[in-house]
Short mmCIF file of C-alpha atoms in Angstrom, two decimals:
data_model
loop_
_atom_site.label_atom_id
_atom_site.label_comp_id
_atom_site.label_asym_id
_atom_site.label_seq_id
_atom_site.Cartn_x
_atom_site.Cartn_y
_atom_site.Cartn_z
CA MET F 1 0.00 0.00 0.00
CA ASP F 2 1.58 3.31 -1.09
CA GLN F 3 1.28 6.57 0.85
CA GLU F 4 -1.70 7.82 -1.15
CA GLN F 5 -3.60 4.58 -0.64
CA LYS F 6 -2.72 4.61 3.05
CA LYS F 7 -4.01 8.16 3.36
CA ILE F 8 -7.31 7.18 1.70
CA PHE F 9 -7.62 4.11 3.94
CA ASP F 10 -7.00 6.23 7.05
CA ILE F 11 -9.74 8.63 5.94
CA MET F 12 -12.10 5.72 5.37
CA THR F 13 -11.39 4.24 8.81
CA MET F 14 -12.19 7.63 10.35
CA LYS F 15 -15.50 7.66 8.50
CA TYR F 16 -16.66 4.05 8.87
CA PRO F 17 -16.70 2.38 12.33
CA ALA F 18 -16.53 -1.10 10.79
CA LEU F 19 -13.25 -0.34 8.98
CA TRP F 20 -11.93 1.37 12.09
CA ALA F 21 -12.75 -1.77 14.10
CA MET F 22 -11.01 -4.05 11.63
CA LYS F 23 -7.90 -1.89 11.92
CA HIS F 24 -7.79 -1.22 15.67
CA LYS F 25 -9.87 -3.85 17.44
CA THR F 26 -9.34 -7.50 18.26
CA ILE F 27 -11.59 -10.09 19.91
CA LYS F 28 -9.78 -12.60 22.10
CA GLY F 29 -6.52 -11.67 20.44
CA LYS F 30 -7.80 -12.14 16.89
CA PRO F 31 -8.63 -9.43 14.33
CA LEU F 32 -12.28 -8.52 14.17
CA THR F 33 -14.14 -9.77 11.11
CA PHE F 34 -17.75 -9.62 9.98
CA SER F 35 -17.86 -12.46 7.46
CA SER F 36 -16.32 -15.93 7.31
CA SER F 37 -16.81 -18.89 5.01
CA HIS F 38 -15.64 -21.45 7.57
CA ASN F 39 -15.92 -20.10 11.14
CA PRO F 40 -19.59 -19.84 12.20
CA PHE F 41 -18.70 -17.71 15.24
CA ALA F 42 -16.93 -15.13 13.06
CA ASN F 43 -19.71 -14.96 10.46
CA ARG F 44 -21.94 -12.10 11.56
CA PRO F 45 -22.47 -10.01 8.40
CA TRP F 46 -25.49 -8.17 9.82
CA GLN F 47 -23.19 -6.34 12.25
CA GLU F 48 -21.43 -4.27 9.58
CA GLU F 49 -24.29 -2.07 8.37
CA LEU F 50 -25.68 -1.75 11.86
CA LEU F 51 -22.30 -0.49 13.11
CA ASN F 52 -21.69 1.86 10.16
CA ASP F 53 -25.12 3.47 10.43
CA LYS F 54 -24.54 6.96 11.86
CA HIS F 55 -28.22 7.89 12.13
CA PRO F 56 -28.60 10.27 15.09
CA ASN F 57 -31.27 8.14 16.80
CA LYS F 58 -30.64 4.40 16.49
CA ILE F 59 -32.26 1.55 18.42
CA VAL F 60 -31.66 -2.20 18.29
CA GLN F 61 -34.13 -4.88 19.41
CA LYS F 62 -32.12 -8.05 19.71
CA SER F 63 -31.73 -11.48 21.22
CA ARG F 64 -28.74 -12.44 23.33
CA GLN F 65 -25.38 -13.83 22.22
CA LEU F 66 -25.06 -11.95 18.94
CA GLY F 67 -21.94 -9.91 19.70
CA LEU F 68 -23.89 -6.67 19.78
CA SER F 69 -22.38 -5.56 23.09
CA GLU F 70 -19.04 -5.71 21.27
CA MET F 71 -20.47 -3.58 18.49
CA ALA F 72 -21.85 -1.05 20.96
CA ALA F 73 -18.44 -0.77 22.63
CA THR F 74 -16.82 -0.48 19.20
CA GLU F 75 -18.99 2.45 18.12
CA ALA F 76 -18.38 4.28 21.40
CA LEU F 77 -14.60 3.80 21.10
CA TRP F 78 -14.62 4.80 17.42
CA PHE F 79 -16.53 7.99 18.18
CA ALA F 80 -14.23 8.96 21.06
CA ASP F 81 -11.11 8.19 19.01
CA THR F 82 -12.08 9.93 15.77
CA HIS F 83 -13.72 13.09 17.18
CA GLU F 84 -12.10 15.86 19.17
CA ASN F 85 -13.42 16.96 22.57
CA VAL F 86 -16.51 14.74 22.67
CA ASN F 87 -18.13 12.94 25.59
CA VAL F 88 -19.82 9.54 25.45
CA MET F 89 -22.26 8.54 28.20
CA TYR F 90 -22.76 4.78 28.39
CA THR F 91 -25.35 3.51 30.88
CA PHE F 92 -26.23 0.12 32.36
CA PRO F 93 -29.09 -1.01 34.60
CA THR F 94 -26.76 -2.05 37.45
CA LYS F 95 -23.35 -1.14 38.81
CA ALA F 96 -22.17 -4.74 38.40
CA GLN F 97 -23.07 -4.70 34.69
CA MET F 98 -21.26 -1.41 34.25
CA GLU F 99 -18.12 -2.71 35.93
CA ASP F 100 -18.18 -5.99 33.99
CA PHE F 101 -18.56 -4.12 30.70
CA SER F 102 -15.69 -1.78 31.52
CA LYS F 103 -13.37 -4.61 32.53
CA THR F 104 -14.28 -7.19 29.86
CA ARG F 105 -15.34 -5.13 26.83
CA ILE F 106 -13.41 -1.85 27.04
CA ASP F 107 -10.18 -2.54 28.93
CA PRO F 108 -9.04 -5.49 26.74
CA VAL F 109 -9.52 -3.43 23.57
CA LEU F 110 -7.56 -0.49 24.97
CA LYS F 111 -4.79 -2.80 26.12
CA ALA F 112 -4.55 -4.78 22.86
CA SER F 113 -4.56 -1.79 20.51
CA PRO F 114 -1.25 0.13 20.28
CA HIS F 115 -3.17 3.04 18.73
CA LEU F 116 -5.72 3.33 21.54
CA SER F 117 -3.25 2.47 24.28
CA LYS F 118 -1.08 5.35 23.16
CA LYS F 119 -4.02 7.79 23.25
CA LEU F 120 -5.33 6.59 26.61
CA ASN F 121 -4.90 9.09 29.43
CA LYS F 122 -3.50 6.97 32.25
CA MET F 123 -4.63 9.57 34.80
CA LEU F 124 -8.26 9.15 33.72
CA ASN F 125 -8.44 5.40 33.30
CA ASN F 126 -10.73 3.79 35.84
CA VAL F 127 -13.79 1.54 35.83
CA SER F 128 -16.22 4.40 35.13
CA THR F 129 -14.17 6.85 33.01
CA LYS F 130 -11.87 6.42 30.02
CA ALA F 131 -10.12 9.44 28.51
CA ILE F 132 -9.03 8.81 24.92
CA GLY F 133 -7.11 11.74 23.49
CA THR F 134 -9.26 14.81 24.09
CA SER F 135 -12.47 12.80 24.45
CA ASN F 136 -14.07 10.85 27.28
CA ILE F 137 -16.23 7.76 27.77
CA PHE F 138 -18.27 7.83 30.97
CA MET F 139 -19.89 4.60 32.16
CA ARG F 140 -22.72 4.99 34.65
CA THR F 141 -25.73 3.14 36.02
CA SER F 142 -29.17 4.05 34.67
CA GLY F 143 -30.84 3.47 38.01
CA ASP F 144 -30.52 7.12 38.97
CA GLY F 145 -31.26 10.08 36.70
CA SER F 146 -28.90 12.30 38.67
CA GLN F 147 -26.02 10.50 36.91
CA GLY F 148 -26.94 12.42 33.78
CA GLU F 149 -27.52 15.82 35.36
CA GLY F 150 -25.03 18.55 34.56
CA ALA F 151 -23.18 16.46 31.97
CA ASP F 152 -22.63 17.70 28.42
CA VAL F 153 -22.79 14.61 26.25
CA ASP F 154 -22.38 14.07 22.49
CA MET F 155 -23.31 10.38 22.35
CA TYR F 156 -25.70 8.66 24.75
CA CYS F 157 -25.71 4.83 24.81
CA ALA F 158 -28.26 2.87 26.86
CA ASP F 159 -27.51 -0.83 27.25
CA GLU F 160 -30.36 -3.22 28.18
CA TYR F 161 -32.88 -0.43 27.76
CA ASP F 162 -35.82 -2.52 29.01
CA ARG F 163 -34.13 -2.91 32.40
CA MET F 164 -33.59 0.82 32.82
CA LYS F 165 -35.39 2.34 35.78
CA GLU F 166 -38.49 4.12 34.58
CA GLY F 167 -38.26 7.89 34.26
CA VAL F 168 -34.49 8.32 34.44
CA GLU F 169 -33.81 8.46 30.70
CA LEU F 170 -34.95 12.08 30.43
CA ALA F 171 -31.96 13.40 32.40
CA PHE F 172 -29.54 11.63 30.06
CA VAL F 173 -31.40 12.78 26.94
CA GLU F 174 -31.33 16.38 28.17
CA SER F 175 -27.53 16.16 28.40
CA LEU F 176 -27.43 15.90 24.57
CA LYS F 177 -29.20 19.20 23.92
CA SER F 178 -26.08 21.35 23.56
CA SER F 179 -24.21 18.87 21.32
CA LYS F 180 -23.82 19.34 17.57
CA TYR F 181 -23.82 15.54 17.26
CA GLY F 182 -26.64 14.52 19.61
CA LEU F 183 -26.28 10.79 18.96
CA MET F 184 -28.60 8.37 20.78
CA ARG F 185 -27.98 4.62 20.88
CA ARG F 186 -30.40 2.30 22.68
CA TRP F 187 -30.46 -1.49 22.49
CA SER F 188 -31.94 -4.29 24.49
CA THR F 189 -33.46 -7.71 24.53
CA PRO F 190 -37.19 -6.97 24.59
CA THR F 191 -39.65 -7.95 27.30
CA ILE F 192 -43.34 -7.51 26.46
CA PRO F 193 -45.08 -5.93 23.46
CA GLY F 194 -45.37 -2.16 23.54
CA ARG F 195 -42.82 -1.63 26.30
CA GLY F 196 -39.25 -0.36 26.29
CA ILE F 197 -37.22 -1.21 23.19
CA ASN F 198 -40.22 -2.76 21.43
CA ALA F 199 -42.25 0.43 21.88
CA LEU F 200 -39.41 2.35 20.22
CA PHE F 201 -39.00 -0.26 17.48
CA GLN F 202 -42.69 -0.01 16.58
CA LYS F 203 -42.22 3.74 16.01
CA SER F 204 -39.04 3.30 13.95
CA ASP F 205 -38.43 2.43 10.30
CA GLN F 206 -38.18 -1.23 11.46
CA LYS F 207 -35.21 -2.73 9.63
CA HIS F 208 -35.29 -6.53 9.44
CA TYR F 209 -32.50 -8.76 8.14
CA LEU F 210 -33.58 -10.78 5.09
CA HIS F 211 -32.00 -13.89 3.55
CA ARG F 212 -32.28 -14.99 -0.07
CA CYS F 213 -33.24 -18.57 -0.83
CA GLU F 214 -30.67 -19.95 -3.30
CA HIS F 215 -33.28 -22.25 -4.80
CA CYS F 216 -36.24 -19.96 -5.54
CA ASN F 217 -34.63 -16.51 -5.04
CA THR F 218 -37.23 -15.50 -2.44
CA TRP F 219 -36.05 -12.91 0.09
CA GLN F 220 -37.43 -13.61 3.55
CA GLU F 221 -36.95 -12.96 7.23
CA ILE F 222 -36.02 -16.02 9.26
CA THR F 223 -38.57 -16.58 12.02
CA MET F 224 -39.67 -19.50 14.17
CA ASP F 225 -41.94 -20.43 11.26
CA SER F 226 -38.77 -21.07 9.23
CA ILE F 227 -37.87 -24.06 11.43
CA PHE F 228 -39.24 -27.36 10.15
CA GLN F 229 -38.92 -30.86 11.56
CA VAL F 230 -37.34 -32.96 8.82
CA LYS F 231 -36.57 -36.08 10.87
CA GLN F 232 -39.96 -37.27 12.08
CA ASN F 233 -38.70 -39.60 14.83
CA GLY F 234 -35.92 -37.31 16.00
CA ILE F 235 -37.53 -36.18 19.28
CA ASN F 236 -37.73 -38.17 22.49
CA ARG F 237 -41.03 -36.89 23.84
CA LEU F 238 -40.25 -38.08 27.38
CA THR F 239 -36.89 -36.34 27.72
CA ASN F 240 -37.21 -33.69 24.96
CA GLU F 241 -33.85 -34.85 23.59
CA ILE F 242 -33.33 -34.02 19.93
CA GLU F 243 -31.25 -36.06 17.48
CA PRO F 244 -28.87 -34.00 15.31
CA GLY F 245 -30.48 -32.87 12.07
CA THR F 246 -34.03 -33.20 13.32
CA PHE F 247 -34.82 -29.55 12.58
CA LYS F 248 -33.73 -27.36 9.66
CA PHE F 249 -34.20 -23.79 8.53
CA LEU F 250 -36.25 -24.06 5.34
CA CYS F 251 -37.48 -21.53 2.81
CA LYS F 252 -41.06 -20.60 3.57
CA LYS F 253 -41.92 -20.73 -0.12
CA CYS F 254 -40.15 -23.73 -1.66
CA LYS F 255 -39.40 -25.61 1.60
CA ARG F 256 -35.76 -26.24 0.68
CA GLU F 257 -32.91 -25.53 3.10
CA LEU F 258 -31.85 -21.92 3.60
CA ASN F 259 -28.15 -21.04 3.45
CA ARG F 260 -27.63 -18.65 6.36
CA TRP F 261 -23.91 -18.27 5.58
CA ASN F 262 -24.60 -15.92 2.70
CA LYS F 263 -24.78 -12.22 3.39
CA GLY F 264 -28.34 -10.97 3.58
CA GLN F 265 -29.69 -7.45 3.45
CA TRP F 266 -31.37 -5.02 5.82
CA VAL F 267 -34.81 -3.90 4.63
CA ALA F 268 -36.98 -1.28 6.34
CA LYS F 269 -40.69 -2.02 6.75
CA ASN F 270 -41.60 1.61 7.47
CA LYS F 271 -39.53 3.43 4.86
CA ASP F 272 -41.35 6.72 5.41
CA VAL F 273 -40.07 7.01 8.98
CA ARG F 274 -36.99 9.23 9.12
CA ASP F 275 -36.48 10.26 12.74
CA LEU F 276 -35.92 6.86 14.36
CA ARG F 277 -33.75 4.10 12.91
CA GLY F 278 -34.66 0.66 14.24
CA TYR F 279 -32.95 -2.71 13.80
CA PHE F 280 -34.19 -6.16 14.76
CA ILE F 281 -31.91 -9.19 14.81
CA SER F 282 -32.19 -12.60 16.48
CA GLN F 283 -30.25 -15.80 17.06
CA LEU F 284 -32.13 -17.36 14.16
CA ASN F 285 -29.72 -15.49 11.87
CA SER F 286 -26.59 -16.80 13.57
CA THR F 287 -24.68 -19.56 11.75
CA HIS F 288 -23.20 -20.94 14.99
CA ILE F 289 -26.70 -21.68 16.34
CA SER F 290 -28.56 -24.51 14.59
CA ALA F 291 -32.29 -25.09 14.31
CA ASP F 292 -31.82 -28.05 16.68
CA ASP F 293 -30.24 -25.70 19.24
CA ILE F 294 -33.17 -23.30 19.00
CA LYS F 295 -35.74 -26.06 19.53
CA LYS F 296 -33.78 -27.58 22.43
CA ARG F 297 -33.92 -24.28 24.25
CA GLU F 298 -37.58 -23.80 23.41
CA TYR F 299 -38.30 -27.10 25.17
CA SER F 300 -36.00 -26.37 28.13
CA TYR F 301 -37.03 -22.80 29.02
CA SER F 302 -39.43 -22.67 31.97
CA SER F 303 -40.70 -19.27 30.78
CA LYS F 304 -42.05 -18.92 27.25
CA GLN F 305 -41.62 -15.16 27.50
CA LEU F 306 -37.91 -15.42 28.35
CA PHE F 307 -37.35 -17.86 25.49
CA TYR F 308 -38.83 -15.39 23.02
CA ASN F 309 -36.98 -12.47 24.61
CA TYR F 310 -33.52 -14.03 24.93
CA VAL F 311 -33.41 -16.42 21.96
CA VAL F 312 -35.84 -15.08 19.35
CA GLY F 313 -35.42 -11.41 20.28
CA MET F 314 -39.18 -10.86 20.28
CA PRO F 315 -41.48 -9.47 22.96
CA TYR F 316 -44.00 -11.86 24.41
CA ALA F 317 -46.91 -11.54 26.82
CA ASN F 318 -49.23 -14.06 28.43
CA THR F 319 -52.58 -12.92 27.07
CA SER F 320 -54.58 -14.65 29.83
CA LEU F 321 -53.89 -11.70 32.14
CA ILE F 322 -54.25 -8.90 29.59
CA LEU F 323 -57.58 -7.18 30.02
CA ASN F 324 -59.81 -6.07 27.17
CA GLU F 325 -62.35 -3.27 27.13
CA SER F 326 -65.11 -5.89 27.22
CA ASP F 327 -63.86 -7.21 30.59
CA VAL F 328 -64.99 -3.92 32.14
CA ARG F 329 -67.86 -3.14 29.80
CA ASP F 330 -69.53 -6.50 30.45
CA MET F 331 -69.54 -5.85 34.19
CA ILE F 332 -71.46 -2.56 34.27
CA THR F 333 -73.72 -3.19 37.27
CA LEU F 334 -74.42 0.36 38.44
CA GLU F 335 -76.24 3.05 36.47
CA ASP F 336 -74.33 6.10 37.68
CA GLU F 337 -71.52 7.19 39.97
CA GLU F 338 -72.50 7.51 43.62
CA LEU F 339 -71.63 10.56 45.70
CA SER F 340 -72.14 9.41 49.28
CA ARG F 341 -72.47 6.45 51.61
CA ASN F 342 -75.72 4.49 51.51
CA ASP F 343 -77.25 1.40 53.08
CA ASN F 344 -76.69 -0.78 50.04
CA TYR F 345 -73.08 -1.22 51.18
CA ILE F 346 -71.63 -2.52 54.43
CA GLY F 347 -68.17 -1.09 53.80
CA TYR F 348 -66.19 1.31 51.62
CA VAL F 349 -62.48 1.41 50.78
CA ALA F 350 -60.74 4.17 48.84
CA GLY F 351 -57.55 3.68 46.83
CA ILE F 352 -55.47 6.78 45.99
CA ASP F 353 -52.59 7.18 43.53
CA TRP F 354 -50.94 10.59 44.07
CA GLY F 355 -49.51 12.48 41.13
CA GLU F 356 -50.57 15.04 38.60
CA PRO F 357 -53.43 14.56 38.66
CA SER F 358 -54.14 12.57 41.82
CA TRP F 359 -56.48 9.65 41.20
CA ILE F 360 -59.14 8.24 43.54
CA LEU F 361 -61.26 5.09 43.31
CA ILE F 362 -63.90 4.15 45.86
CA LEU F 363 -64.87 0.49 46.14
CA GLY F 364 -68.01 -0.61 47.94
CA LEU F 365 -68.76 -4.01 49.48
CA THR F 366 -72.45 -4.85 49.08
CA ARG F 367 -74.58 -6.75 51.56
CA ASN F 368 -74.35 -9.85 49.41
CA TYR F 369 -70.54 -9.46 49.40
CA ARG F 370 -70.16 -8.17 45.84
CA LEU F 371 -67.52 -5.58 45.02
CA GLN F 372 -68.69 -2.44 43.23
CA VAL F 373 -66.69 0.54 41.98
CA VAL F 374 -68.91 3.46 43.00
CA SER F 375 -66.76 6.52 42.30
CA LEU F 376 -63.73 7.59 40.23
CA LYS F 377 -62.10 11.00 40.38
CA ALA F 378 -59.00 12.90 39.27
CA PHE F 379 -57.93 16.07 41.10
CA TYR F 380 -55.28 18.50 39.88
CA ARG F 381 -52.86 20.64 41.83
CA SER F 382 -53.23 24.40 42.12
CA GLU F 383 -50.35 26.79 41.53
CA SER F 384 -51.69 29.17 44.19
CA GLN F 385 -53.21 26.84 46.83
CA PRO F 386 -50.94 24.30 48.56
CA LEU F 387 -52.33 20.74 48.75
CA TYR F 388 -55.37 21.75 46.74
CA ASP F 389 -55.71 18.29 45.18
CA VAL F 390 -55.58 16.65 48.61
CA LYS F 391 -58.24 18.97 49.98
CA CYS F 392 -60.45 18.17 47.00
CA ALA F 393 -59.90 14.48 47.63
CA ILE F 394 -60.82 14.85 51.31
CA SER F 395 -63.99 16.75 50.42
CA HIS F 396 -64.96 13.99 48.00
CA LEU F 397 -64.24 11.21 50.50
CA LYS F 398 -66.07 12.67 53.51
CA PRO F 399 -69.63 11.84 52.34
CA PHE F 400 -68.56 8.20 51.99
CA ASN F 401 -66.89 8.09 55.43
CA PRO F 402 -64.71 5.20 54.16
CA ASN F 403 -63.76 2.33 56.45
CA LEU F 404 -60.26 2.33 55.01
CA ILE F 405 -58.19 4.56 52.73
CA ILE F 406 -55.08 3.05 51.14
CA ALA F 407 -52.87 5.69 49.52
CA ASP F 408 -49.68 5.60 47.49
CA ALA F 409 -46.68 5.87 49.86
CA GLY F 410 -44.13 6.61 47.17
CA TYR F 411 -45.20 10.10 46.20
CA GLY F 412 -46.03 13.13 48.31
CA ALA F 413 -45.52 12.54 52.03
CA ASP F 414 -47.21 15.89 52.72
CA LYS F 415 -50.34 14.66 50.94
CA ASN F 416 -50.60 11.58 53.13
CA THR F 417 -50.04 13.65 56.26
CA GLU F 418 -52.96 15.88 55.32
CA LEU F 419 -55.08 12.84 54.51
CA PHE F 420 -54.24 11.25 57.87
CA ARG F 421 -55.33 14.39 59.72
CA ALA F 422 -58.75 14.16 58.06
CA PHE F 423 -59.18 10.38 58.46
CA PRO F 424 -56.89 9.27 61.34
CA ASN F 425 -58.60 5.92 61.88
CA ALA F 426 -58.94 4.94 58.23
CA THR F 427 -55.74 6.06 56.47
CA TYR F 428 -52.83 3.81 55.59
CA THR F 429 -50.12 4.21 53.00
CA CYS F 430 -49.09 1.36 50.71
CA ASN F 431 -45.48 0.42 50.11
CA TRP F 432 -45.19 -1.63 46.89
CA LYS F 433 -42.46 -4.26 46.83
CA THR F 434 -41.39 -6.35 43.86
CA ILE F 435 -40.39 -9.64 45.46
CA THR F 436 -37.66 -11.58 43.66
CA SER F 437 -37.20 -14.35 46.24
CA PRO F 438 -39.67 -17.25 46.27
CA TYR F 439 -39.20 -17.50 50.04
CA SER F 440 -40.37 -14.01 50.96
CA LEU F 441 -43.32 -14.00 53.36
CA ILE F 442 -44.71 -10.88 51.70
CA HIS F 443 -45.76 -13.10 48.79
CA PHE F 444 -48.58 -14.48 50.92
CA THR F 445 -49.45 -11.94 53.61
CA ASP F 446 -49.60 -8.18 53.71
CA ARG F 447 -47.49 -6.51 56.42
CA TRP F 448 -49.56 -3.96 58.34
CA ASN F 449 -47.65 -1.57 60.60
CA GLU F 450 -49.96 0.31 62.94
CA SER F 451 -47.32 2.70 64.26
CA SER F 452 -46.27 3.89 60.81
CA ARG F 453 -49.76 3.42 59.33
CA MET F 454 -48.23 1.58 56.39
CA VAL F 455 -48.98 -1.70 54.66
CA THR F 456 -46.21 -3.45 52.71
CA VAL F 457 -47.32 -5.78 49.92
CA ASP F 458 -45.99 -7.67 46.93
CA LYS F 459 -46.98 -5.48 43.99
CA THR F 460 -46.93 -8.32 41.48
CA SER F 461 -49.33 -10.61 43.32
CA LYS F 462 -51.67 -7.70 44.05
CA MET F 463 -51.81 -6.62 40.42
CA GLN F 464 -52.29 -10.24 39.33
CA ARG F 465 -55.16 -10.59 41.78
CA THR F 466 -56.73 -7.37 40.49
CA LEU F 467 -56.63 -8.59 36.89
CA GLN F 468 -57.90 -12.05 37.83
CA SER F 469 -60.78 -10.57 39.84
CA ILE F 470 -61.94 -8.56 36.84
CA LYS F 471 -61.50 -11.47 34.43
CA ARG F 472 -63.67 -13.61 36.70
CA GLY F 473 -66.37 -10.98 37.01
CA TYR F 474 -65.91 -10.33 40.72
CA ILE F 475 -65.96 -6.52 40.42
CA GLY F 476 -68.77 -4.35 39.10
CA PHE F 477 -68.36 -0.95 37.42
CA TYR F 478 -70.68 1.95 36.66
CA ASN F 479 -71.96 3.68 33.51
CA TRP F 480 -69.74 2.83 30.55
CA ASN F 481 -70.47 6.22 29.00
CA ASP F 482 -68.76 7.93 31.94
CA GLU F 483 -65.30 9.13 30.85
CA MET F 484 -63.68 7.97 34.09
CA THR F 485 -64.97 4.41 33.68
CA GLN F 486 -63.43 4.30 30.21
CA THR F 487 -60.20 5.72 31.62
CA LEU F 488 -60.16 2.99 34.27
CA ALA F 489 -60.58 0.39 31.52
CA LYS F 490 -57.63 1.86 29.60
CA HIS F 491 -55.44 1.91 32.71
CA LEU F 492 -56.29 -1.71 33.43
CA GLN F 493 -55.48 -2.69 29.83
CA ASN F 494 -52.01 -1.15 30.27
CA VAL F 495 -51.00 -3.51 33.10
CA ARG F 496 -48.67 -6.37 32.23
CA ILE F 497 -47.11 -9.22 34.20
CA LEU F 498 -43.50 -9.69 33.21
CA ASP F 499 -41.20 -12.72 33.63
CA ASN F 500 -37.69 -11.89 34.84
CA GLU F 501 -34.59 -13.92 35.54
CA LYS F 502 -32.09 -13.29 38.32
CA ASP F 503 -29.32 -15.62 39.44
CA GLY F 504 -30.97 -18.51 37.60
CA LEU F 505 -34.36 -17.99 39.24
CA VAL F 506 -37.41 -16.83 37.28
CA TYR F 507 -39.70 -14.38 39.03
CA GLN F 508 -42.55 -12.16 37.93
CA SER F 509 -43.09 -8.43 38.23
CA ALA F 510 -45.91 -6.06 37.44
CA THR F 511 -45.22 -3.39 34.87
CA ARG F 512 -47.16 -1.23 32.42
CA VAL F 513 -47.21 -0.13 28.78
CA GLY F 514 -49.01 3.15 29.51
CA ALA F 515 -50.76 4.99 32.32
CA ASP F 516 -52.01 2.64 35.05
CA HIS F 517 -53.05 5.04 37.83
CA LEU F 518 -56.63 3.85 38.33
CA ALA F 519 -55.47 0.22 38.12
CA CYS F 520 -53.17 0.98 41.06
CA CYS F 521 -56.08 2.63 42.88
CA LEU F 522 -58.18 -0.50 42.43
CA SER F 523 -55.34 -2.69 43.72
CA TYR F 524 -54.96 -0.43 46.77
CA ALA F 525 -58.71 -0.65 47.42
CA LEU F 526 -58.63 -4.45 47.17
CA ILE F 527 -55.84 -4.52 49.77
CA GLY F 528 -58.23 -2.65 52.04
CA ILE F 529 -61.03 -5.11 51.27
CA ASP F 530 -58.68 -7.91 52.32
CA ARG F 531 -58.13 -6.09 55.60
CA LEU F 532 -61.86 -5.64 56.21
CA THR F 533 -62.79 -9.23 55.39
CA LYS F 534 -59.64 -10.90 56.74
CA TYR F 535 -58.70 -11.99 53.22
CA GLY F 536 -62.24 -13.13 52.49
CA ILE F 537 -62.40 -15.58 55.41
CA ASN F 538 -65.25 -13.70 57.06
CA VAL F 539 -67.18 -13.77 53.79
CA SER F 540 -66.45 -17.34 52.66
CA GLN F 541 -67.21 -18.88 56.05
CA GLY F 542 -70.30 -16.81 56.76
CA TYR F 543 -68.87 -15.04 59.79
CA LYS F 544 -70.38 -11.84 61.05
CA MET F 545 -68.43 -8.99 59.45
CA GLU F 546 -66.19 -7.28 61.98
CA PHE F 547 -65.28 -4.05 60.24
CA ILE F 548 -63.09 -1.19 61.29
CA ASN F 549 -65.60 1.45 62.24
CA PRO F 550 -65.59 4.48 59.96
#
């Protein structure tokens, strides 16, 4: 290569991250490559375009084990190396993930590359900060939005976006406002439809990786429907063992075997979308993972959702606990909202979710032990009157003289103090807990603390119970034409139960794909009903109801 060619190559490596990576980056001591005709682990042609794409707002919905963490680290290092005086903010859900990434993805590259090692500022080389020339890479946890406050950032990278703590992204996004680059990079294995990375992907141009069938020239995306059983007796149904060659990736049109070694192409489904670039890639495209391997894991995963998330790269939700509008509409058992206590009910419980606005649901227990939503309200704050929304809530609650009021403990301590002054014998706050251990006692019993006036519960089981109660027709609602009843239905439809994995154990958590305030109110109210009826024992065994006097 003569000097002129070298100069052109150097310019090209500055421009294209993939060329830069091939020049400066190694993986386990070997040069980085994107294509191979013999090594299935080195054959990942989809990575090249994804890495070279310099769109300002890029997201990747992916499965695990595709080398995309390497590509994310590569783009961050390329940007810091080839641009003067820029800052990269790279976030992770946990401190342990951040430290592991720094030590296993960044440090080995800096050490192995003479070019980067020479530019590395040894005085600013620690687990959370890497100074490369005049630029910096900051690695932080995304569990706290304060990590992004006051930082001027040119590239923001969010790893495992679906595990990011809700609400903290805004602080990091704001740190990009003064940058002339303003690059955003978010990628994650998905969880459930319409949440996190999948919600972003649905709004993007949706690039999918297509393969061409060598036999019929049909371009197609490889999905689970591309896997066919070609050896009919290859599965031991008792042990789920699979003989080699039992499953193959076949063309959906001609049913002949697909060659996944050949380079495919990225094709956007929503070509008119310009502002958000989205990529989807899964293990089904990887030549080192066979169709037999995919099916073995499908049989072995205890959670269908986690199989689709981790292996297929797709969101998945158990539809049995997803509410529809009809689940509420079919249980309209009251003509209109009620405004005060009456003799049709032997007890009332209010659930309150503080915020802007603050939401209130009042649940009545009828004399034949049916549950009836009797009132729904939303009260807004006032710029001139302190605690105006709380005072409105108190005024609304007084005619009902509720037996119990269960209010959100996580927002607005001053609101709960004011509420307690008005209803000292009825008010409790609710402390949601997401329990990850199967041995926690909170799974089964609520923890009531009389001195602090707080009840601690497992959020997941309470939300599951709320959804199940509605599905089974245990709760009545009022007047479908009332806007608040329709809002309650929407909030309930936004609740999802999510499978998670931690230290080899699968646990569930309650989450949402939109506003869920009135769903929380209903769950709070049901906690109060449990308290009044001693978890239904008084009702189911015909005991005389011993209520807390209002």
